[in-house]
Coordinates of C-alpha atoms and ligand atoms in Angstrom, one line a residue:
X1 CA -123.2 198.6 20.4
X2 CA -122.3 196.4 23.4
X3 CA -119.4 194.2 23.3
X4 CA -119.9 190.5 21.8
X5 CA -118.6 188.9 25.1
X6 CA -120.6 191.0 27.0
X7 CA -123.8 190.2 25.2
X8 CA -123.3 186.4 24.8
X9 CA -122.3 185.9 28.5
X10 CA -125.5 187.8 29.8
X11 CA -127.5 185.6 27.6
X12 CA -126.0 182.8 28.7
X13 CA -126.5 183.7 32.3
X14 CA -130.2 184.1 31.6
X15 CA -131.0 181.5 29.4
X16 CA -128.8 178.4 29.8
X17 CA -130.2 175.2 30.5
X18 CA -130.3 173.7 34.3
X19 CA -128.2 170.7 33.6
X20 CA -126.8 168.7 36.5
X21 CA -123.0 169.2 35.4
X22 CA -123.4 172.9 35.2
X23 CA -124.2 172.9 39.2
X24 CA -120.4 172.3 39.6
X25 CA -117.4 173.5 38.8
X26 CA -115.4 170.5 40.0
X27 CA -112.9 169.0 37.7
X28 CA -113.9 165.2 37.6
X29 CA -117.8 165.9 37.3
X30 CA -116.9 168.5 34.4
X31 CA -114.5 165.7 32.8
X32 CA -116.9 163.1 32.8
X33 CA -119.9 165.5 31.5
X34 CA -117.3 166.7 28.8
X35 CA -116.4 163.3 27.9
X36 CA -119.8 161.7 27.7
X37 CA -121.4 165.1 25.7
X38 CA -118.6 164.6 23.0
X39 CA -120.6 163.1 19.7
X40 CA -123.8 162.7 21.9
X41 CA -126.8 164.6 22.6
X42 CA -127.1 166.2 25.9
X43 CA -130.7 164.6 26.5
X44 CA -129.0 161.3 25.7
X45 CA -126.2 161.3 27.7
X46 CA -127.8 162.7 31.1
X47 CA -129.4 159.4 32.7
X48 CA -125.9 157.9 32.0
X49 CA -124.1 161.1 33.8
X50 CA -126.5 160.5 36.6
X51 CA -125.9 156.8 37.0
X52 CA -122.3 157.3 36.4
X53 CA -121.7 160.0 39.2
X54 CA -124.0 158.1 41.6
X55 CA -122.0 154.9 41.1
X56 CA -118.4 156.3 41.1
X57 CA -118.9 160.0 42.4
X58 CA -114.9 160.3 42.9
X59 CA -111.7 159.6 40.7
X60 CA -110.5 157.1 43.0
X61 CA -114.1 155.1 43.1
X62 CA -113.7 155.1 39.5
X63 CA -110.1 153.6 39.3
X64 CA -111.2 150.8 41.7
X65 CA -114.0 150.0 39.1
X66 CA -113.8 146.5 37.2
X67 CA -113.8 147.5 33.3
X68 CA -116.5 145.1 32.4
X69 CA -118.3 147.3 34.8
X70 CA -117.4 150.6 33.1
X71 CA -118.2 149.3 30.0
X72 CA -121.6 148.0 31.0
X73 CA -122.6 151.4 32.4
X74 CA -121.7 152.9 29.0
X75 CA -123.5 150.4 27.1
X76 CA -125.6 152.5 24.4
X77 CA -123.7 155.5 24.5
X78 CA -121.3 154.5 21.6
X79 CA -117.6 155.4 20.8
X80 CA -116.7 153.1 23.5
X81 CA -112.9 154.2 23.9
X82 CA -114.4 157.3 26.0
X83 CA -115.5 154.8 28.7
X84 CA -112.1 153.2 28.6
X85 CA -109.9 156.2 28.5
X86 CA -112.0 157.7 31.6
X87 CA -111.1 154.7 33.4
X88 CA -107.5 154.5 32.6
X89 CA -107.1 158.2 33.6
X90 CA -108.6 157.9 36.7
X91 CA -106.1 154.9 37.3
X92 CA -103.6 157.3 36.2
X93 CA -104.4 160.3 38.3
X94 CA -104.7 157.7 41.4
X95 CA -101.2 156.6 40.6
X96 CA -99.7 160.0 39.7
X97 CA -101.8 162.8 41.5
X98 CA -102.9 161.0 44.7
X99 CA -106.4 160.7 43.1
X100 CA -106.6 164.6 42.3
X101 CA -108.0 166.5 39.3
X102 CA -105.0 168.5 37.9
X103 CA -105.2 172.3 37.7
X104 CA -103.9 173.4 34.3
X105 CA -104.6 173.0 30.7
X106 CA -101.3 171.4 30.3
X107 CA -101.6 169.1 32.9
X108 CA -105.3 168.3 32.0
X109 CA -104.1 167.5 28.5
X110 CA -101.9 164.5 29.8
X111 CA -105.0 162.5 30.7
X112 CA -105.6 159.6 28.0
X113 CA -108.6 160.5 25.8
X114 CA -108.4 164.5 26.4
X115 CA -107.5 166.5 23.5
X116 CA -107.1 170.3 23.1
X117 CA -110.6 170.9 22.9
X118 CA -112.0 169.2 26.1
X119 CA -108.4 170.1 28.2
X120 CA -109.3 173.8 27.3
X121 CA -113.2 173.4 27.9
X122 CA -112.3 171.5 31.4
X123 CA -109.8 174.3 32.4
X124 CA -111.5 177.4 31.4
X125 CA -114.8 175.8 33.3
X126 CA -113.2 174.8 36.5
X127 CA -110.0 177.1 37.1
X128 CA -111.0 180.1 34.8
X129 CA -108.0 179.5 32.9
X130 CA -108.0 181.5 29.7
X131 CA -107.5 178.8 26.9
X132 CA -110.4 178.4 23.8
X133 CA -112.1 175.5 23.6
X134 CA -112.4 175.3 19.8
X135 CA -114.5 172.1 18.3
X136 CA -116.9 171.7 15.6
X137 CA -119.7 173.8 16.9
X138 CA -117.7 176.4 17.9
X139 CA -116.0 176.4 14.6
X140 CA -119.3 176.8 12.7
X141 CA -120.6 179.4 14.8
X142 CA -117.3 181.5 14.6
X143 CA -117.6 180.9 10.6
X144 CA -121.1 182.4 10.6
X145 CA -119.9 185.2 12.6
X146 CA -116.9 186.3 10.8
X147 CA -117.8 184.9 7.3
X148 CA -114.8 183.0 7.0
X149 CA -114.7 181.9 3.1
X150 CA -112.2 178.8 3.6
X151 CA -113.4 175.4 4.1
X152 CA -113.8 175.1 7.8
X153 CA -111.5 172.6 8.7
X154 CA -108.5 174.2 6.9
X155 CA -105.7 175.2 8.6
X156 CA -106.5 179.0 7.4
X157 CA -110.0 178.8 8.6
X158 CA -108.8 177.7 11.8
X159 CA -106.2 180.2 12.4
X160 CA -109.3 182.6 12.2
X161 CA -111.3 181.0 14.5
X162 CA -108.3 180.7 17.2
X163 CA -107.4 183.9 16.7
X164 CA -111.2 185.3 17.3
X165 CA -111.5 182.8 20.4
X166 CA -108.6 183.7 21.9
X167 CA -109.4 187.6 21.7
X168 CA -112.8 186.9 23.0
X169 CA -111.5 184.6 26.0
X170 CA -108.8 187.3 27.1
X171 CA -112.1 189.9 27.6
X172 CA -114.2 187.4 29.2
X173 CA -115.2 185.4 32.2
X174 CA -113.8 181.8 30.9
X175 CA -116.0 179.8 32.7
X176 CA -119.0 181.8 31.6
X177 CA -117.8 182.2 27.8
X178 CA -116.9 178.7 27.1
X179 CA -120.2 177.5 28.2
X180 CA -122.1 180.1 26.3
X181 CA -120.2 179.2 23.2
X182 CA -121.2 175.8 23.5
X183 CA -124.6 176.6 24.2
X184 CA -125.3 179.2 21.4
X185 CA -123.8 176.4 19.2
X186 CA -126.4 173.9 20.6
X187 CA -129.7 175.7 20.8
X188 CA -129.5 178.6 18.7
X189 CA -126.6 178.9 15.9
X190 CA -127.4 175.2 15.1
X191 CA -126.0 173.3 12.1
X192 CA -128.8 173.4 9.6
X193 CA -131.3 176.1 10.6
X194 CA -129.9 178.7 13.1
X195 CA -132.3 180.6 14.8
X196 CA -130.8 183.9 14.3
X197 CA -134.2 186.0 15.0
X198 CA -133.5 184.6 18.8
X199 CA -129.4 185.0 18.6
X200 CA -128.3 187.2 21.1
X201 CA -125.2 188.3 19.0
X202 CA -126.7 188.9 15.9
X203 CA -126.0 192.3 15.3
X204 CA -122.5 190.8 15.4
X205 CA -122.6 188.3 12.8
X206 CA -121.8 189.2 9.3
X207 CA -123.3 186.3 7.8
X208 CA -126.9 187.3 9.4
X209 CA -125.6 190.9 8.4
X210 CA -126.2 190.1 4.7
X211 CA -128.1 186.9 5.1
X212 CA -125.9 184.4 3.9
X213 CA -126.2 182.3 7.0
X214 CA -126.9 179.2 4.9
X215 CA -123.1 179.4 3.1
X216 CA -121.3 178.9 6.3
X217 CA -119.5 177.0 7.3
X218 CA -117.9 176.0 4.0
X219 CA -117.2 172.1 4.1
X220 CA -115.6 169.5 1.7
X221 CA -118.0 167.2 0.2
X222 CA -118.5 164.0 2.4
X223 CA -117.1 160.9 1.6
X224 CA -119.2 158.1 0.9
X225 CA -119.2 156.1 4.2
X226 CA -118.6 152.3 3.3
X227 CA -121.1 149.3 4.0
X228 CA -120.1 146.1 5.5
X229 CA -122.6 143.0 5.5
X230 CA -122.8 140.7 8.0
X231 CA -125.0 137.3 8.9
X232 CA -125.1 137.2 12.9
X233 CA -126.3 134.1 14.7
X234 CA -128.0 134.1 18.0
X235 CA -127.5 130.3 18.8
X236 CA -128.5 128.1 21.4
X237 CA -127.6 125.1 22.7
X238 CA -130.0 122.6 24.3
X239 CA -129.8 124.4 27.7
X240 CA -131.0 127.3 26.3
X241 CA -127.6 129.2 26.6
X242 CA -126.5 131.6 23.7
X243 CA -123.5 131.9 22.1
X244 CA -121.3 135.4 22.4
X245 CA -118.0 136.4 21.2
X246 CA -115.7 138.9 22.9
X247 CA -113.1 139.3 19.9
X248 CA -113.9 140.8 16.7
X249 CA -111.8 141.1 13.5
X250 CA -112.5 144.8 13.3
X251 CA -111.2 145.9 16.5
X252 CA -114.1 148.2 17.1
X253 CA -115.5 148.3 20.6
X254 CA -113.3 146.2 22.2
X255 CA -114.5 144.7 25.6
X256 CA -117.9 144.2 24.5
X257 CA -119.3 141.0 23.4
X258 CA -121.5 140.5 20.5
X259 CA -123.2 137.5 18.9
X260 CA -121.3 135.8 16.5
X261 CA -121.1 136.3 12.7
X262 CA -121.1 133.6 9.6
X263 CA -117.5 133.5 9.3
X264 CA -116.8 132.6 13.0
X265 CA -119.0 129.7 13.2
X266 CA -119.0 126.3 11.4
X267 CA -122.7 125.9 10.1
X268 CA -122.2 122.1 10.2
X269 CA -122.9 122.5 13.9
X270 CA -126.1 124.1 13.7
X271 CA -129.5 123.2 13.1
X272 CA -133.1 124.8 12.9
X273 CA -131.5 127.8 11.1
X274 CA -134.2 130.5 10.7
X275 CA -133.8 134.0 8.9
X276 CA -135.3 136.6 11.5
X277 CA -134.6 140.1 9.6
X278 CA -132.2 142.4 8.4
X279 CA -131.2 145.6 9.8
X280 CA -129.2 148.3 9.2
X281 CA -126.6 150.0 11.8
X282 CA -125.2 153.3 10.7
X283 CA -122.1 154.4 12.7
X284 CA -120.1 157.9 12.1
X285 CA -117.8 156.2 9.8
X286 CA -119.3 152.6 8.5
X287 CA -122.4 151.1 7.9
X288 CA -123.5 147.5 8.8
X289 CA -126.0 145.7 7.0
X290 CA -126.6 142.9 9.2
X291 CA -129.0 139.7 8.6
X292 CA -130.3 137.9 12.0
X293 CA -130.6 134.4 12.0
X294 CA -131.8 132.2 15.0
X295 CA -130.1 128.6 15.1
X296 CA -129.5 125.5 17.5
X297 CA -126.8 123.6 18.5
X298 CA -126.4 120.4 20.5
X299 CA -122.6 121.2 21.0
X300 CA -121.5 124.2 22.9
X301 CA -118.7 124.9 20.6
X302 CA -115.4 126.9 20.9
X303 CA -114.2 129.7 20.9
X304 CA -117.6 131.0 22.1
X305 CA -118.9 131.8 25.6
X306 CA -122.1 130.2 26.2
X307 CA -124.4 132.3 28.4
X308 CA -127.7 132.4 30.0
X309 CA -130.2 135.4 29.0
X310 CA -129.5 136.9 32.8
X311 CA -126.1 136.5 32.2
X312 CA -126.4 138.2 28.9
X313 CA -128.6 140.9 30.4
X314 CA -125.3 141.7 32.6
X315 CA -122.3 141.7 30.1
X316 CA -121.5 144.4 27.9
X317 CA -123.0 144.0 24.7
X318 CA -122.7 146.0 21.5
X319 CA -125.8 148.3 21.4
X320 CA -126.7 147.1 17.4
X321 CA -127.1 143.2 19.2
X322 CA -128.5 144.3 22.4
X323 CA -131.5 146.0 20.8
X324 CA -132.3 143.4 18.6
X325 CA -131.9 140.7 21.1
X326 CA -134.2 142.9 23.3
X327 CA -136.7 143.3 20.1
X328 CA -136.7 139.4 19.7
X329 CA -137.5 138.9 23.3
X330 CA -140.4 141.2 23.1
X331 CA -141.7 140.1 19.8
Ligands
LIG1 S1 -127.2 185.7 13.6 FE1 -127.9 183.0 13.0 S2 -125.8 182.4 12.0 FE2 -125.2 184.3 13.1 S3 -124.2 183.7 14.9 FE3 -126.3 184.0 15.6 S4 -127.5 182.2 15.4 FE4 -125.6 182.2 14.0

């Protein structure tokens, strides 16, 4: 039987998707692509990646950007700390490394927002360092290959995943192996229905061997995601300007504007209140059930910023509110 690593790498070299960030092994580009790809589908992040790299092609250019422009560019991608950390990281690298991307796993790990997985992914892809990049996707693949009977996030399961990945990367071409494992998890050994018939390594897969792939990875029962209810107001003053607020009680999405909610406004100052509709916004850790209202006011009261529709277009606005506002304009 051909070695697992050899088979996997050959499959990757012959079948991998033609993605723009794979055309380079330059540190900054790989860093941006890895951060954007976290929690985000490749098809979704690709246009963002292209726009980002054409606007800020170097660490130095990103470091010089305004935070509001960085957040605006990221609008719609979610997990906004990723954008802030890229920006802070670029500033740090200009201050401490003369704008150069660091050249080892240990140094890459010091960049804000980069954890062990991302540091290992970048170090192995850019510098062929033999450090294994292990995330949920890789853990899932290894759990099926090795039939790991422990709950996948448990220490004992992760020891097995780590040991196997270390063994495999030692005998690999790291930049090919790391991307091949990612690609296998993304295209073939997917969470719900692995395409075992087209899997390049199925002869090495213990779960495939006894047709138990559906059993792995073993997971804890999911905790129920809490629901929060809001009444949200799109308030226009007599000049047609709209109230937005930058502060939020929940600490989510700092730096992004949003429309005010009931607890932030004095309803007595509103007139012509009209309920528009209710919408559900599902995040990974909570659900917002938002009822949207339209209202008018004669007083442009504090603490809000009052902006024209054009200004609103240019501001970073939380995605849920942006989507709703666009819909009301179209309707
Ligand atoms: S054979 Fe199936 S379960 Fe096993 S690694 Fe391949 S896709 Fe995943």
